[in-house]
Coordinates of C-alpha atoms in Angstrom, one line a residue:
M248 CA 111.0 81.3 -55.1
A249 CA 108.9 83.7 -53.1
K250 CA 106.3 81.0 -52.2
K251 CA 109.1 78.8 -50.9
G252 CA 110.5 81.6 -48.8
Y253 CA 113.7 82.1 -50.6
I254 CA 113.1 85.8 -51.6
V255 CA 111.2 88.5 -49.7
K256 CA 110.1 92.1 -50.2
S257 CA 111.5 94.0 -47.3
H258 CA 109.3 97.1 -47.7
F259 CA 106.8 98.4 -50.3
S260 CA 109.3 100.5 -52.3
S261 CA 111.9 97.8 -52.6
G262 CA 112.3 94.9 -55.0
R263 CA 112.6 91.4 -53.9
I264 CA 115.7 90.3 -52.1
P265 CA 117.0 86.9 -50.8
S266 CA 115.7 85.9 -47.4
P267 CA 118.0 84.3 -44.9
K268 CA 116.7 81.0 -46.2
G269 CA 117.7 82.1 -49.7
F270 CA 121.2 83.0 -48.6
R271 CA 121.5 79.7 -46.8
L272 CA 120.5 77.8 -50.0
Y273 CA 123.1 79.8 -52.0
I274 CA 125.9 79.1 -49.5
N275 CA 125.1 75.4 -49.0
K276 CA 124.1 74.4 -52.5
I277 CA 125.2 76.9 -55.1
M278 CA 128.2 79.0 -54.0
K279 CA 131.7 78.0 -55.2
Q280 CA 134.4 79.4 -53.0
K281 CA 137.1 81.2 -54.9
D282 CA 140.6 79.9 -54.2
M283 CA 143.0 82.4 -52.6
S284 CA 146.1 83.2 -54.7
T285 CA 149.5 82.1 -53.3
A286 CA 150.3 85.8 -53.2
D287 CA 147.3 86.5 -50.9
E288 CA 148.2 83.6 -48.6
V289 CA 151.8 84.8 -48.3
A290 CA 150.5 88.4 -47.6
Y291 CA 148.3 87.1 -44.8
K292 CA 151.1 85.1 -43.3
N293 CA 153.6 87.9 -43.5
S294 CA 151.2 90.4 -41.9
V295 CA 151.0 88.5 -38.6
W296 CA 154.4 86.7 -38.6
D297 CA 156.2 89.1 -36.3
E298 CA 153.4 88.8 -33.7
R299 CA 153.2 85.0 -33.6
G300 CA 155.1 84.7 -30.2
E301 CA 152.3 86.3 -28.1
M302 CA 148.6 85.4 -28.2
H303 CA 147.4 88.9 -27.4
K304 CA 149.5 90.6 -30.1
L305 CA 148.8 87.9 -32.6
L306 CA 145.0 88.2 -32.3
T307 CA 145.1 92.0 -32.2
Q308 CA 147.0 92.1 -35.4
A309 CA 145.0 89.3 -37.0
T310 CA 141.7 91.2 -36.5
R311 CA 143.3 94.4 -38.0
V312 CA 144.5 92.5 -41.0
L313 CA 141.2 90.8 -41.6
A314 CA 139.2 94.0 -41.3
H315 CA 141.6 95.7 -43.8
R316 CA 141.5 93.0 -46.4
T317 CA 137.8 92.4 -46.3
G318 CA 136.5 95.9 -45.6
L319 CA 134.3 94.6 -42.9
V320 CA 134.2 94.5 -39.1
S321 CA 136.4 91.7 -37.7
I322 CA 136.1 89.9 -34.4
A323 CA 138.1 87.2 -32.6
T324 CA 137.2 85.5 -29.3
T325 CA 138.8 83.0 -27.1
N326 CA 137.6 80.6 -24.4
T327 CA 139.7 82.6 -21.9
G328 CA 137.2 85.5 -22.2
D329 CA 139.2 87.7 -24.5
I330 CA 137.6 89.6 -27.4
Y331 CA 139.3 91.5 -30.1
F332 CA 137.7 93.6 -32.9
A333 CA 138.8 96.0 -35.6
G334 CA 137.4 97.8 -38.6
L335 CA 134.9 100.0 -37.0
A336 CA 135.7 102.7 -39.5
N337 CA 134.5 100.3 -42.2
L338 CA 130.9 100.7 -40.9
L339 CA 130.9 104.2 -42.5
D340 CA 131.2 102.6 -45.9
I341 CA 128.5 99.9 -45.4
Q342 CA 124.9 101.0 -46.3
E343 CA 123.3 98.7 -43.7
F344 CA 125.1 100.5 -40.9
I345 CA 124.2 104.1 -41.8
N346 CA 121.2 103.8 -39.5
R347 CA 122.4 105.1 -36.1
E348 CA 120.4 102.6 -34.2
M349 CA 122.0 99.8 -36.1
E350 CA 125.5 101.2 -35.4
R351 CA 124.7 101.5 -31.7
Q352 CA 123.5 97.8 -31.6
V353 CA 126.7 96.6 -33.3
F354 CA 128.9 98.6 -31.0
Q355 CA 127.2 97.1 -28.0
R356 CA 127.5 93.6 -29.3
L357 CA 131.2 93.9 -30.1
E358 CA 132.0 94.5 -26.4
Q359 CA 129.7 91.7 -25.1
M360 CA 131.8 88.5 -24.8
E361 CA 128.8 86.6 -23.4
Y362 CA 126.8 87.5 -26.5
W363 CA 129.3 85.9 -28.9
E364 CA 129.9 82.9 -26.7
R365 CA 126.1 82.3 -26.6
L366 CA 125.7 82.9 -30.3
L367 CA 128.6 80.9 -31.5
S368 CA 127.8 77.9 -29.3
K369 CA 124.6 77.4 -31.3
F370 CA 126.4 76.5 -34.5
G371 CA 128.4 73.7 -36.0
A372 CA 130.7 74.2 -38.9
T373 CA 129.2 73.3 -42.3
E374 CA 130.3 70.0 -43.7
D375 CA 131.4 71.5 -47.0
H376 CA 133.1 74.7 -45.8
D377 CA 134.4 74.0 -42.2
I378 CA 133.3 77.5 -41.2
Y379 CA 130.3 79.1 -39.6
F380 CA 127.8 81.2 -41.5
I381 CA 125.4 83.1 -39.3
L382 CA 122.5 84.6 -41.3
G383 CA 119.7 85.2 -38.8
D384 CA 117.7 82.1 -39.8
E385 CA 118.8 79.9 -37.0
G386 CA 115.9 80.3 -34.7
Y387 CA 117.0 83.3 -32.6
S388 CA 116.1 86.9 -32.8
D389 CA 118.6 89.8 -33.0
P390 CA 118.0 93.0 -34.9
I391 CA 121.6 93.2 -36.2
Y392 CA 121.0 90.0 -38.2
D393 CA 118.0 91.4 -40.0
S394 CA 120.3 92.9 -42.5
C395 CA 123.7 91.6 -41.4
A396 CA 125.6 88.3 -41.5
S397 CA 128.7 86.8 -40.0
I398 CA 131.3 84.3 -41.0
F399 CA 133.6 82.6 -38.5
G400 CA 136.4 80.1 -38.5
E401 CA 137.7 78.1 -35.5
F402 CA 141.2 77.8 -34.1
E403 CA 142.6 75.7 -31.3
S404 CA 146.0 75.4 -29.6
N405 CA 146.4 73.3 -26.5
S406 CA 144.1 74.9 -23.9
I407 CA 143.1 77.8 -26.1
K408 CA 140.0 77.6 -28.3
G409 CA 138.7 80.5 -30.3
M410 CA 137.1 81.9 -33.4
I411 CA 137.9 84.7 -35.8
G412 CA 135.5 86.2 -38.4
V413 CA 133.6 89.1 -39.7
V414 CA 130.3 90.9 -39.4
G415 CA 129.0 92.6 -42.6
P416 CA 126.0 93.1 -44.8
K417 CA 124.0 90.0 -45.9
R418 CA 125.0 91.0 -49.5
M419 CA 128.7 90.5 -48.8
H420 CA 130.7 88.4 -51.2
Y421 CA 130.6 85.1 -49.3
D422 CA 132.6 83.3 -52.0
L423 CA 135.5 85.7 -51.5
V424 CA 135.3 86.3 -47.7
A425 CA 134.8 82.7 -46.6
P426 CA 138.1 81.4 -48.1
Q427 CA 140.0 84.2 -46.4
I428 CA 138.6 83.3 -43.0
K429 CA 139.1 79.6 -43.5
Y430 CA 142.7 80.1 -44.4
F431 CA 143.4 82.7 -41.7
S432 CA 141.9 80.6 -38.9
T433 CA 143.9 77.6 -40.0
L434 CA 147.1 79.8 -40.2
L435 CA 146.5 81.2 -36.7
E436 CA 146.1 77.7 -35.3
E437 CA 149.3 76.5 -36.9
M438 CA 151.2 79.5 -35.6
M439 CA 149.9 79.1 -32.1
R440 CA 150.8 75.4 -32.0
E441 CA 154.3 76.0 -33.4
Q442 CA 154.8 78.6 -30.7
K443 CA 153.1 76.5 -28.1
L444 CA 150.7 79.3 -27.2
G445 CA 148.1 78.2 -24.8
V446 CA 150.3 75.7 -23.0
S447 CA 149.9 75.7 -19.3
V448 CA 153.2 76.3 -17.4

C-alpha cells in the first residue's frame, strides 16, 4: 500500500496514515454510504421548514443545522456571490484545528467567496455519489487540505445555483456525513423550487 502511495508517514513519530490517494480509493471503491433513517430525514426537513420562503433565511438556517448535526464547519455558497457558514465553535473539538495557524487559514478561507468559487469549479460530482469530495489530491495546493477534507452537494432553483457542505478532518466519517449532505442539498433544491426562489421578477 505504501509503495502505491495509498498510505504515508506524516512525520517520524507517527504511524502510517491514508494519503489523499488512499482516502480517494476508499470513497470511490470501498465506502458504503449509510442510509439516513426516516426520523433523521424528517428532523432535517422540520429544522428548515419555517425558513423556506426566503433564500437568505433558508441557507442561514441550513448551515446552522448541518454544522450542529455533523459537528463540523458548514458552508453554503450561491452563484449570486453569497456565502454562509456556521459551526466555527466546532473547530475547538477537532484536533486538526488546534494549531492556530490552521485556524487562521480556515477563518480566512471561509470569508473568501472567490476561493470557494475557484475551488468548487474544479470538480465534478462523482458518478456513484452525486456529491463532491475534496481531499487535496486534485492537483492544487492549499495548506488546509493537508489535513482537512470537504464534502459538498449541489442545489439549483431557477436562476440560483449553489452548494452546501462541510469542512472537517480527513478522518471524518465519510459514510455518515456524505448521505446527510446529499439529502440536505436535494431537500433545499426541492424547497426552493416549490417556493419559486430564484425566479426573476
